Amino acid sequence: MTFMSKDDFSPALRKYKLVFLGEQSVGKTSLITRFMYDSFDTTYQATVGIDFLSKTVYLKDRTVRLQLWDTAGQERFRSLIPSYIRDSAVAVVVYDITNVSSFEQTAKWIEDVRRERGDKVIIMLVGNKVDLENIRQVSTLTAEKMARELNVLFIETSAKVGYNIKQMFRRIGEALPDVESALNETQDFQKVCLEKASEPHDDKNYCLC
């Protein structure tokens, strides 16, 4: 475990807000935890309100800081969501491939994002829990079709086993140049960079640490 240098917190480092949306228990927190700490907590605890984490990502042409906002899926917290979508650069809309209802609700989440951000946002649809393929309720083809129709990115993942987690953030990172403006957060947060990576990547110019 290494701490980032002061340069990583300089004003020149562009910051992008990623907000994670979706129904309760689809794995939003688990996706963030796997990406940040390369770990998975088998004990489920619902997110209460909003949680925030920050991670520096090294792309081929620049370094950016991703600010990951984990939102609660429970209905009683829905009124808070628009304010967190409003200044986001990326919306990650997550569903559980074993729960067709959670998939059906993604269209509403995407609609909420576009109502607040219009076209000034990258949206990624994420089908989580592919480690539970034997009880899958939402086919990959069905989700791909929806993603095409709604003009959003799409990927399937497993936070539990770490499948496609880095690929998900890599695709988001590659799409970021299309975003015209970055966040101007006044608060700064300490960022821990973990050197251990569970998924190999051949591109030496790209680092997710």
mmCIF file with all atom_site columns, C-alpha atoms in Angstrom:
data_model
loop_
_atom_site.group_PDB
_atom_site.id
_atom_site.type_symbol
_atom_site.label_atom_id
_atom_site.label_alt_id
_atom_site.label_comp_id
_atom_site.label_asym_id
_atom_site.label_entity_id
_atom_site.label_seq_id
_atom_site.pdbx_PDB_ins_code
_atom_site.Cartn_x
_atom_site.Cartn_y
_atom_site.Cartn_z
_atom_site.occupancy
_atom_site.B_iso_or_equiv
_atom_site.pdbx_formal_charge
_atom_site.auth_seq_id
_atom_site.auth_comp_id
_atom_site.auth_asym_id
_atom_site.auth_atom_id
_atom_site.pdbx_PDB_model_num
ATOM 1   C CA . MET A 1 1   ? 0.000   0.000   0.000   1.00 0.00 ? 1   MET A CA 1
ATOM 2   C CA . THR A 1 2   ? 1.398   3.380   -0.992  1.00 0.00 ? 2   THR A CA 1
ATOM 3   C CA . PHE A 1 3   ? 0.150   6.908   -0.489  1.00 0.00 ? 3   PHE A CA 1
ATOM 4   C CA . MET A 1 4   ? -0.099  9.209   -3.455  1.00 0.00 ? 4   MET A CA 1
ATOM 5   C CA . SER A 1 5   ? 2.332   12.099  -3.751  1.00 0.00 ? 5   SER A CA 1
ATOM 6   C CA . LYS A 1 6   ? 1.328   15.721  -3.311  1.00 0.00 ? 6   LYS A CA 1
ATOM 7   C CA . ASP A 1 7   ? 1.334   16.113  -7.089  1.00 0.00 ? 7   ASP A CA 1
ATOM 8   C CA . ASP A 1 8   ? -1.670  13.832  -7.306  1.00 0.00 ? 8   ASP A CA 1
ATOM 9   C CA . PHE A 1 9   ? -3.680  16.402  -5.370  1.00 0.00 ? 9   PHE A CA 1
ATOM 10  C CA . SER A 1 10  ? -2.597  19.423  -7.369  1.00 0.00 ? 10  SER A CA 1
ATOM 11  C CA . PRO A 1 11  ? -5.276  21.634  -8.908  1.00 0.00 ? 11  PRO A CA 1
ATOM 12  C CA . ALA A 1 12  ? -4.142  20.468  -12.383 1.00 0.00 ? 12  ALA A CA 1
ATOM 13  C CA . LEU A 1 13  ? -5.342  16.928  -11.706 1.00 0.00 ? 13  LEU A CA 1
ATOM 14  C CA . ARG A 1 14  ? -8.747  16.646  -13.365 1.00 0.00 ? 14  ARG A CA 1
ATOM 15  C CA . LYS A 1 15  ? -11.512 15.238  -11.233 1.00 0.00 ? 15  LYS A CA 1
ATOM 16  C CA . TYR A 1 16  ? -14.504 13.320  -12.531 1.00 0.00 ? 16  TYR A CA 1
ATOM 17  C CA . LYS A 1 17  ? -17.531 12.424  -10.468 1.00 0.00 ? 17  LYS A CA 1
ATOM 18  C CA . LEU A 1 18  ? -18.919 8.915   -10.978 1.00 0.00 ? 18  LEU A CA 1
ATOM 19  C CA . VAL A 1 19  ? -22.275 8.248   -9.368  1.00 0.00 ? 19  VAL A CA 1
ATOM 20  C CA . PHE A 1 20  ? -23.403 4.635   -8.897  1.00 0.00 ? 20  PHE A CA 1
ATOM 21  C CA . LEU A 1 21  ? -27.139 4.097   -9.242  1.00 0.00 ? 21  LEU A CA 1
ATOM 22  C CA . GLY A 1 22  ? -29.502 1.152   -9.097  1.00 0.00 ? 22  GLY A CA 1
ATOM 23  C CA . GLU A 1 23  ? -31.874 -0.805  -6.920  1.00 0.00 ? 23  GLU A CA 1
ATOM 24  C CA . GLN A 1 24  ? -30.976 -2.066  -3.458  1.00 0.00 ? 24  GLN A CA 1
ATOM 25  C CA . SER A 1 25  ? -28.598 -5.057  -3.238  1.00 0.00 ? 25  SER A CA 1
ATOM 26  C CA . VAL A 1 26  ? -27.510 -5.079  -6.899  1.00 0.00 ? 26  VAL A CA 1
ATOM 27  C CA . GLY A 1 27  ? -23.877 -4.691  -5.818  1.00 0.00 ? 27  GLY A CA 1
ATOM 28  C CA . LYS A 1 28  ? -23.031 -0.998  -6.209  1.00 0.00 ? 28  LYS A CA 1
ATOM 29  C CA . THR A 1 29  ? -20.967 -0.885  -3.030  1.00 0.00 ? 29  THR A CA 1
ATOM 30  C CA . SER A 1 30  ? -19.311 -4.208  -3.847  1.00 0.00 ? 30  SER A CA 1
ATOM 31  C CA . LEU A 1 31  ? -18.191 -2.957  -7.268  1.00 0.00 ? 31  LEU A CA 1
ATOM 32  C CA . ILE A 1 32  ? -16.591 0.101   -5.701  1.00 0.00 ? 32  ILE A CA 1
ATOM 33  C CA . THR A 1 33  ? -14.983 -1.949  -2.930  1.00 0.00 ? 33  THR A CA 1
ATOM 34  C CA . ARG A 1 34  ? -13.530 -4.428  -5.420  1.00 0.00 ? 34  ARG A CA 1
ATOM 35  C CA . PHE A 1 35  ? -12.079 -1.605  -7.511  1.00 0.00 ? 35  PHE A CA 1
ATOM 36  C CA . MET A 1 36  ? -10.701 0.351   -4.566  1.00 0.00 ? 36  MET A CA 1
ATOM 37  C CA . TYR A 1 37  ? -9.413  -2.433  -2.329  1.00 0.00 ? 37  TYR A CA 1
ATOM 38  C CA . ASP A 1 38  ? -9.555  -5.620  -4.430  1.00 0.00 ? 38  ASP A CA 1
ATOM 39  C CA . SER A 1 39  ? -11.773 -7.234  -1.811  1.00 0.00 ? 39  SER A CA 1
ATOM 40  C CA . PHE A 1 40  ? -15.326 -8.486  -1.376  1.00 0.00 ? 40  PHE A CA 1
ATOM 41  C CA . ASP A 1 41  ? -17.403 -8.436  1.798   1.00 0.00 ? 41  ASP A CA 1
ATOM 42  C CA . THR A 1 42  ? -19.763 -11.400 2.015   1.00 0.00 ? 42  THR A CA 1
ATOM 43  C CA . THR A 1 43  ? -21.756 -9.653  4.753   1.00 0.00 ? 43  THR A CA 1
ATOM 44  C CA . TYR A 1 44  ? -24.413 -7.460  3.155   1.00 0.00 ? 44  TYR A CA 1
ATOM 45  C CA . GLN A 1 45  ? -24.977 -4.014  4.619   1.00 0.00 ? 45  GLN A CA 1
ATOM 46  C CA . ALA A 1 46  ? -27.243 -1.576  2.814   1.00 0.00 ? 46  ALA A CA 1
ATOM 47  C CA . THR A 1 47  ? -25.736 1.809   2.017   1.00 0.00 ? 47  THR A CA 1
ATOM 48  C CA . VAL A 1 48  ? -27.382 4.527   4.080   1.00 0.00 ? 48  VAL A CA 1
ATOM 49  C CA . GLY A 1 49  ? -27.511 7.849   2.260   1.00 0.00 ? 49  GLY A CA 1
ATOM 50  C CA . ILE A 1 50  ? -24.358 8.558   0.220   1.00 0.00 ? 50  ILE A CA 1
ATOM 51  C CA . ASP A 1 51  ? -20.781 7.286   0.529   1.00 0.00 ? 51  ASP A CA 1
ATOM 52  C CA . PHE A 1 52  ? -17.771 8.806   -1.232  1.00 0.00 ? 52  PHE A CA 1
ATOM 53  C CA . LEU A 1 53  ? -14.360 7.425   -2.225  1.00 0.00 ? 53  LEU A CA 1
ATOM 54  C CA . SER A 1 54  ? -11.636 8.786   -4.494  1.00 0.00 ? 54  SER A CA 1
ATOM 55  C CA . LYS A 1 55  ? -9.069  7.013   -6.645  1.00 0.00 ? 55  LYS A CA 1
ATOM 56  C CA . THR A 1 56  ? -6.370  8.252   -9.008  1.00 0.00 ? 56  THR A CA 1
ATOM 57  C CA . VAL A 1 57  ? -6.258  6.521   -12.398 1.00 0.00 ? 57  VAL A CA 1
ATOM 58  C CA . TYR A 1 58  ? -3.390  6.646   -14.872 1.00 0.00 ? 58  TYR A CA 1
ATOM 59  C CA . LEU A 1 59  ? -4.585  6.738   -18.471 1.00 0.00 ? 59  LEU A CA 1
ATOM 60  C CA . LYS A 1 60  ? -2.378  6.598   -21.556 1.00 0.00 ? 60  LYS A CA 1
ATOM 61  C CA . ASP A 1 61  ? -2.368  10.348  -22.052 1.00 0.00 ? 61  ASP A CA 1
ATOM 62  C CA . ARG A 1 62  ? -3.061  11.777  -18.601 1.00 0.00 ? 62  ARG A CA 1
ATOM 63  C CA . THR A 1 63  ? -3.822  11.152  -14.956 1.00 0.00 ? 63  THR A CA 1
ATOM 64  C CA . VAL A 1 64  ? -7.291  11.739  -13.534 1.00 0.00 ? 64  VAL A CA 1
ATOM 65  C CA . ARG A 1 65  ? -8.974  11.387  -10.192 1.00 0.00 ? 65  ARG A CA 1
ATOM 66  C CA . LEU A 1 66  ? -12.217 9.439   -10.123 1.00 0.00 ? 66  LEU A CA 1
ATOM 67  C CA . GLN A 1 67  ? -14.607 10.408  -7.357  1.00 0.00 ? 67  GLN A CA 1
ATOM 68  C CA . LEU A 1 68  ? -16.877 7.433   -6.722  1.00 0.00 ? 68  LEU A CA 1
ATOM 69  C CA . TRP A 1 69  ? -20.251 8.232   -5.168  1.00 0.00 ? 69  TRP A CA 1
ATOM 70  C CA . ASP A 1 70  ? -22.135 5.236   -3.807  1.00 0.00 ? 70  ASP A CA 1
ATOM 71  C CA . THR A 1 71  ? -25.861 5.873   -3.465  1.00 0.00 ? 71  THR A CA 1
ATOM 72  C CA . ALA A 1 72  ? -28.505 4.050   -1.476  1.00 0.00 ? 72  ALA A CA 1
ATOM 73  C CA . GLY A 1 73  ? -31.015 2.010   -3.448  1.00 0.00 ? 73  GLY A CA 1
ATOM 74  C CA . GLN A 1 74  ? -33.825 2.199   -0.900  1.00 0.00 ? 74  GLN A CA 1
ATOM 75  C CA . GLU A 1 75  ? -36.900 4.185   -1.847  1.00 0.00 ? 75  GLU A CA 1
ATOM 76  C CA . ARG A 1 76  ? -36.667 6.482   1.171   1.00 0.00 ? 76  ARG A CA 1
ATOM 77  C CA . PHE A 1 77  ? -33.375 7.914   -0.123  1.00 0.00 ? 77  PHE A CA 1
ATOM 78  C CA . ARG A 1 78  ? -34.573 8.562   -3.689  1.00 0.00 ? 78  ARG A CA 1
ATOM 79  C CA . SER A 1 79  ? -35.190 12.246  -3.046  1.00 0.00 ? 79  SER A CA 1
ATOM 80  C CA . LEU A 1 80  ? -31.447 12.718  -2.454  1.00 0.00 ? 80  LEU A CA 1
ATOM 81  C CA . ILE A 1 81  ? -30.352 11.194  -5.753  1.00 0.00 ? 81  ILE A CA 1
ATOM 82  C CA . PRO A 1 82  ? -31.001 14.092  -8.207  1.00 0.00 ? 82  PRO A CA 1
ATOM 83  C CA . SER A 1 83  ? -28.655 16.423  -6.340  1.00 0.00 ? 83  SER A CA 1
ATOM 84  C CA . TYR A 1 84  ? -25.830 13.894  -6.662  1.00 0.00 ? 84  TYR A CA 1
ATOM 85  C CA . ILE A 1 85  ? -26.513 13.230  -10.337 1.00 0.00 ? 85  ILE A CA 1
ATOM 86  C CA . ARG A 1 86  ? -26.562 16.923  -11.169 1.00 0.00 ? 86  ARG A CA 1
ATOM 87  C CA . ASP A 1 87  ? -22.804 17.519  -11.396 1.00 0.00 ? 87  ASP A CA 1
ATOM 88  C CA . SER A 1 88  ? -21.694 13.999  -12.335 1.00 0.00 ? 88  SER A CA 1
ATOM 89  C CA . ALA A 1 89  ? -19.483 13.203  -15.321 1.00 0.00 ? 89  ALA A CA 1
ATOM 90  C CA . VAL A 1 90  ? -20.399 9.509   -15.325 1.00 0.00 ? 90  VAL A CA 1
ATOM 91  C CA . ALA A 1 91  ? -23.444 7.559   -14.178 1.00 0.00 ? 91  ALA A CA 1
ATOM 92  C CA . VAL A 1 92  ? -22.945 3.839   -13.554 1.00 0.00 ? 92  VAL A CA 1
ATOM 93  C CA . VAL A 1 93  ? -26.373 2.180   -13.537 1.00 0.00 ? 93  VAL A CA 1
ATOM 94  C CA . VAL A 1 94  ? -26.160 -1.278  -11.977 1.00 0.00 ? 94  VAL A CA 1
ATOM 95  C CA . TYR A 1 95  ? -28.564 -4.218  -12.033 1.00 0.00 ? 95  TYR A CA 1
ATOM 96  C CA . ASP A 1 96  ? -28.404 -7.797  -10.779 1.00 0.00 ? 96  ASP A CA 1
ATOM 97  C CA . ILE A 1 97  ? -28.481 -10.349 -13.630 1.00 0.00 ? 97  ILE A CA 1
ATOM 98  C CA . THR A 1 98  ? -30.382 -12.730 -11.324 1.00 0.00 ? 98  THR A CA 1
ATOM 99  C CA . ASN A 1 99  ? -33.112 -10.157 -10.636 1.00 0.00 ? 99  ASN A CA 1
ATOM 100 C CA . VAL A 1 100 ? -35.113 -9.113  -13.689 1.00 0.00 ? 100 VAL A CA 1
ATOM 101 C CA . SER A 1 101 ? -36.941 -6.431  -11.706 1.00 0.00 ? 101 SER A CA 1
ATOM 102 C CA . SER A 1 102 ? -33.663 -4.637  -10.980 1.00 0.00 ? 102 SER A CA 1
ATOM 103 C CA . PHE A 1 103 ? -32.938 -4.669  -14.727 1.00 0.00 ? 103 PHE A CA 1
ATOM 104 C CA . GLU A 1 104 ? -36.355 -3.295  -15.613 1.00 0.00 ? 104 GLU A CA 1
ATOM 105 C CA . GLN A 1 105 ? -35.765 -0.372  -13.255 1.00 0.00 ? 105 GLN A CA 1
ATOM 106 C CA . THR A 1 106 ? -32.542 0.668   -15.020 1.00 0.00 ? 106 THR A CA 1
ATOM 107 C CA . ALA A 1 107 ? -34.485 2.522   -17.727 1.00 0.00 ? 107 ALA A CA 1
ATOM 108 C CA . LYS A 1 108 ? -35.946 4.741   -15.013 1.00 0.00 ? 108 LYS A CA 1
ATOM 109 C CA . TRP A 1 109 ? -32.504 5.386   -13.512 1.00 0.00 ? 109 TRP A CA 1
ATOM 110 C CA . ILE A 1 110 ? -31.123 6.305   -16.934 1.00 0.00 ? 110 ILE A CA 1
ATOM 111 C CA . GLU A 1 111 ? -34.090 8.599   -17.522 1.00 0.00 ? 111 GLU A CA 1
ATOM 112 C CA . ASP A 1 112 ? -33.378 10.309  -14.186 1.00 0.00 ? 112 ASP A CA 1
ATOM 113 C CA . VAL A 1 113 ? -29.751 10.850  -15.192 1.00 0.00 ? 113 VAL A CA 1
ATOM 114 C CA . ARG A 1 114 ? -30.650 12.369  -18.540 1.00 0.00 ? 114 ARG A CA 1
ATOM 115 C CA . ARG A 1 115 ? -33.267 14.588  -16.951 1.00 0.00 ? 115 ARG A CA 1
ATOM 116 C CA . GLU A 1 116 ? -30.570 16.109  -14.736 1.00 0.00 ? 116 GLU A CA 1
ATOM 117 C CA . ARG A 1 117 ? -27.564 16.011  -17.084 1.00 0.00 ? 117 ARG A CA 1
ATOM 118 C CA . GLY A 1 118 ? -28.889 15.795  -20.622 1.00 0.00 ? 118 GLY A CA 1
ATOM 119 C CA . ASP A 1 119 ? -26.112 14.664  -22.952 1.00 0.00 ? 119 ASP A CA 1
ATOM 120 C CA . LYS A 1 120 ? -23.348 15.992  -20.699 1.00 0.00 ? 120 LYS A CA 1
ATOM 121 C CA . VAL A 1 121 ? -22.769 12.642  -19.039 1.00 0.00 ? 121 VAL A CA 1
ATOM 122 C CA . ILE A 1 122 ? -21.387 9.205   -19.818 1.00 0.00 ? 122 ILE A CA 1
ATOM 123 C CA . ILE A 1 123 ? -23.777 6.418   -18.831 1.00 0.00 ? 123 ILE A CA 1
ATOM 124 C CA . MET A 1 124 ? -22.718 2.816   -18.351 1.00 0.00 ? 124 MET A CA 1
ATOM 125 C CA . LEU A 1 125 ? -25.191 -0.011  -17.801 1.00 0.00 ? 125 LEU A CA 1
ATOM 126 C CA . VAL A 1 126 ? -23.627 -2.735  -15.632 1.00 0.00 ? 126 VAL A CA 1
ATOM 127 C CA . GLY A 1 127 ? -24.997 -6.235  -15.185 1.00 0.00 ? 127 GLY A CA 1
ATOM 128 C CA . ASN A 1 128 ? -23.464 -7.495  -11.951 1.00 0.00 ? 128 ASN A CA 1
ATOM 129 C CA . LYS A 1 129 ? -23.243 -10.965 -10.336 1.00 0.00 ? 129 LYS A CA 1
ATOM 130 C CA . VAL A 1 130 ? -22.280 -12.994 -13.418 1.00 0.00 ? 130 VAL A CA 1
ATOM 131 C CA . ASP A 1 131 ? -20.761 -15.510 -11.009 1.00 0.00 ? 131 ASP A CA 1
ATOM 132 C CA . LEU A 1 132 ? -24.401 -16.597 -10.507 1.00 0.00 ? 132 LEU A CA 1
ATOM 133 C CA . GLU A 1 133 ? -24.858 -17.617 -14.131 1.00 0.00 ? 133 GLU A CA 1
ATOM 134 C CA . ASN A 1 134 ? -26.883 -20.682 -13.175 1.00 0.00 ? 134 ASN A CA 1
ATOM 135 C CA . ILE A 1 135 ? -29.715 -18.497 -11.861 1.00 0.00 ? 135 ILE A CA 1
ATOM 136 C CA . ARG A 1 136 ? -29.460 -15.700 -14.445 1.00 0.00 ? 136 ARG A CA 1
ATOM 137 C CA . GLN A 1 137 ? -32.757 -13.966 -15.284 1.00 0.00 ? 137 GLN A CA 1
ATOM 138 C CA . VAL A 1 138 ? -31.470 -11.287 -17.669 1.00 0.00 ? 138 VAL A CA 1
ATOM 139 C CA . SER A 1 139 ? -29.652 -12.440 -20.795 1.00 0.00 ? 139 SER A CA 1
ATOM 140 C CA . THR A 1 140 ? -26.607 -10.604 -22.102 1.00 0.00 ? 140 THR A CA 1
ATOM 141 C CA . LEU A 1 141 ? -28.346 -10.109 -25.452 1.00 0.00 ? 141 LEU A CA 1
ATOM 142 C CA . THR A 1 142 ? -31.352 -8.468  -23.792 1.00 0.00 ? 142 THR A CA 1
ATOM 143 C CA . ALA A 1 143 ? -29.147 -6.038  -21.886 1.00 0.00 ? 143 ALA A CA 1
ATOM 144 C CA . GLU A 1 144 ? -27.016 -5.286  -24.948 1.00 0.00 ? 144 GLU A CA 1
ATOM 145 C CA . LYS A 1 145 ? -30.162 -4.487  -26.912 1.00 0.00 ? 145 LYS A CA 1
ATOM 146 C CA . MET A 1 146 ? -31.342 -2.048  -24.248 1.00 0.00 ? 146 MET A CA 1
ATOM 147 C CA . ALA A 1 147 ? -27.905 -0.416  -24.098 1.00 0.00 ? 147 ALA A CA 1
ATOM 148 C CA . ARG A 1 148 ? -27.945 0.140   -27.864 1.00 0.00 ? 148 ARG A CA 1
ATOM 149 C CA . GLU A 1 149 ? -31.468 1.534   -27.784 1.00 0.00 ? 149 GLU A CA 1
ATOM 150 C CA . LEU A 1 150 ? -30.615 3.928   -24.959 1.00 0.00 ? 150 LEU A CA 1
ATOM 151 C CA . ASN A 1 151 ? -27.180 4.747   -26.393 1.00 0.00 ? 151 ASN A CA 1
ATOM 152 C CA . VAL A 1 152 ? -25.241 3.825   -23.261 1.00 0.00 ? 152 VAL A CA 1
ATOM 153 C CA . LEU A 1 153 ? -22.141 1.746   -22.582 1.00 0.00 ? 153 LEU A CA 1
ATOM 154 C CA . PHE A 1 154 ? -22.642 -1.811  -21.342 1.00 0.00 ? 154 PHE A CA 1
ATOM 155 C CA . ILE A 1 155 ? -20.607 -4.415  -19.483 1.00 0.00 ? 155 ILE A CA 1
ATOM 156 C CA . GLU A 1 156 ? -21.234 -7.438  -17.264 1.00 0.00 ? 156 GLU A CA 1
ATOM 157 C CA . THR A 1 157 ? -19.255 -7.891  -14.059 1.00 0.00 ? 157 THR A CA 1
ATOM 158 C CA . SER A 1 158 ? -18.845 -9.874  -10.888 1.00 0.00 ? 158 SER A CA 1
ATOM 159 C CA . ALA A 1 159 ? -17.768 -7.896  -7.857  1.00 0.00 ? 159 ALA A CA 1
ATOM 160 C CA . LYS A 1 160 ? -17.508 -11.161 -5.944  1.00 0.00 ? 160 LYS A CA 1
ATOM 161 C CA . VAL A 1 161 ? -14.817 -12.733 -8.130  1.00 0.00 ? 161 VAL A CA 1
ATOM 162 C CA . GLY A 1 162 ? -13.422 -9.505  -9.604  1.00 0.00 ? 162 GLY A CA 1
ATOM 163 C CA . TYR A 1 163 ? -14.550 -10.211 -13.164 1.00 0.00 ? 163 TYR A CA 1
ATOM 164 C CA . ASN A 1 164 ? -14.426 -7.229  -15.555 1.00 0.00 ? 164 ASN A CA 1
ATOM 165 C CA . ILE A 1 165 ? -14.025 -4.677  -12.763 1.00 0.00 ? 165 ILE A CA 1
ATOM 166 C CA . LYS A 1 166 ? -10.908 -3.039  -14.141 1.00 0.00 ? 166 LYS A CA 1
ATOM 167 C CA . GLN A 1 167 ? -12.234 -3.354  -17.666 1.00 0.00 ? 167 GLN A CA 1
ATOM 168 C CA . MET A 1 168 ? -15.320 -1.433  -16.571 1.00 0.00 ? 168 MET A CA 1
ATOM 169 C CA . PHE A 1 169 ? -13.307 1.484   -15.230 1.00 0.00 ? 169 PHE A CA 1
ATOM 170 C CA . ARG A 1 170 ? -10.923 1.324   -18.184 1.00 0.00 ? 170 ARG A CA 1
ATOM 171 C CA . ARG A 1 171 ? -13.814 1.819   -20.599 1.00 0.00 ? 171 ARG A CA 1
ATOM 172 C CA . ILE A 1 172 ? -15.108 4.679   -18.495 1.00 0.00 ? 172 ILE A CA 1
ATOM 173 C CA . GLY A 1 173 ? -11.648 6.243   -18.469 1.00 0.00 ? 173 GLY A CA 1
ATOM 174 C CA . GLU A 1 174 ? -11.330 5.937   -22.232 1.00 0.00 ? 174 GLU A CA 1
ATOM 175 C CA . ALA A 1 175 ? -14.680 7.704   -22.662 1.00 0.00 ? 175 ALA A CA 1
ATOM 176 C CA . LEU A 1 176 ? -13.810 10.602  -20.345 1.00 0.00 ? 176 LEU A CA 1
ATOM 177 C CA . PRO A 1 177 ? -12.196 12.850  -23.000 1.00 0.00 ? 177 PRO A CA 1
ATOM 178 C CA . ASP A 1 178 ? -15.694 13.298  -24.438 1.00 0.00 ? 178 ASP A CA 1
ATOM 179 C CA . VAL A 1 179 ? -16.759 15.007  -21.223 1.00 0.00 ? 179 VAL A CA 1
ATOM 180 C CA . GLU A 1 180 ? -16.389 18.759  -21.619 1.00 0.00 ? 180 GLU A CA 1
ATOM 181 C CA . SER A 1 181 ? -16.070 19.737  -17.975 1.00 0.00 ? 181 SER A CA 1
ATOM 182 C CA . ALA A 1 182 ? -14.609 18.204  -14.875 1.00 0.00 ? 182 ALA A CA 1
ATOM 183 C CA . LEU A 1 183 ? -15.672 18.669  -11.297 1.00 0.00 ? 183 LEU A CA 1
ATOM 184 C CA . ASN A 1 184 ? -14.430 21.622  -9.269  1.00 0.00 ? 184 ASN A CA 1
ATOM 185 C CA . GLU A 1 185 ? -14.713 20.162  -5.800  1.00 0.00 ? 185 GLU A CA 1
ATOM 186 C CA . THR A 1 186 ? -13.523 22.390  -2.972  1.00 0.00 ? 186 THR A CA 1
ATOM 187 C CA . GLN A 1 187 ? -12.968 19.541  -0.569  1.00 0.00 ? 187 GLN A CA 1
ATOM 188 C CA . ASP A 1 188 ? -9.908  17.355  -0.885  1.00 0.00 ? 188 ASP A CA 1
ATOM 189 C CA . PHE A 1 189 ? -9.630  13.777  0.241   1.00 0.00 ? 189 PHE A CA 1
ATOM 190 C CA . GLN A 1 190 ? -6.670  11.567  0.981   1.00 0.00 ? 190 GLN A CA 1
ATOM 191 C CA . LYS A 1 191 ? -6.316  8.757   -1.549  1.00 0.00 ? 191 LYS A CA 1
ATOM 192 C CA . VAL A 1 192 ? -4.721  5.388   -0.924  1.00 0.00 ? 192 VAL A CA 1
ATOM 193 C CA . CYS A 1 193 ? -3.326  3.568   -3.924  1.00 0.00 ? 193 CYS A CA 1
ATOM 194 C CA . LEU A 1 194 ? -3.141  -0.216  -3.732  1.00 0.00 ? 194 LEU A CA 1
ATOM 195 C CA . GLU A 1 195 ? -0.435  -1.744  -5.881  1.00 0.00 ? 195 GLU A CA 1
ATOM 196 C CA . LYS A 1 196 ? -1.890  -5.258  -5.824  1.00 0.00 ? 196 LYS A CA 1
ATOM 197 C CA . ALA A 1 197 ? -4.020  -6.051  -8.865  1.00 0.00 ? 197 ALA A CA 1
ATOM 198 C CA . SER A 1 198 ? -6.023  -9.221  -9.309  1.00 0.00 ? 198 SER A CA 1
ATOM 199 C CA . GLU A 1 199 ? -6.555  -8.788  -13.050 1.00 0.00 ? 199 GLU A CA 1
ATOM 200 C CA . PRO A 1 200 ? -3.479  -8.581  -15.345 1.00 0.00 ? 200 PRO A CA 1
ATOM 201 C CA . HIS A 1 201 ? -3.330  -5.897  -18.006 1.00 0.00 ? 201 HIS A CA 1
ATOM 202 C CA . ASP A 1 202 ? -0.877  -5.879  -20.867 1.00 0.00 ? 202 ASP A CA 1
ATOM 203 C CA . ASP A 1 203 ? -0.815  -2.160  -21.527 1.00 0.00 ? 203 ASP A CA 1
ATOM 204 C CA . LYS A 1 204 ? 2.114   -0.747  -19.558 1.00 0.00 ? 204 LYS A CA 1
ATOM 205 C CA . ASN A 1 205 ? 0.918   2.789   -20.235 1.00 0.00 ? 205 ASN A CA 1
ATOM 206 C CA . TYR A 1 206 ? -2.287  2.212   -18.312 1.00 0.00 ? 206 TYR A CA 1
ATOM 207 C CA . CYS A 1 207 ? -2.445  1.833   -14.565 1.00 0.00 ? 207 CYS A CA 1
ATOM 208 C CA . LEU A 1 208 ? -5.359  1.345   -12.225 1.00 0.00 ? 208 LEU A CA 1
ATOM 209 C CA . CYS A 1 209 ? -3.829  1.354   -8.797  1.00 0.00 ? 209 CYS A CA 1
#
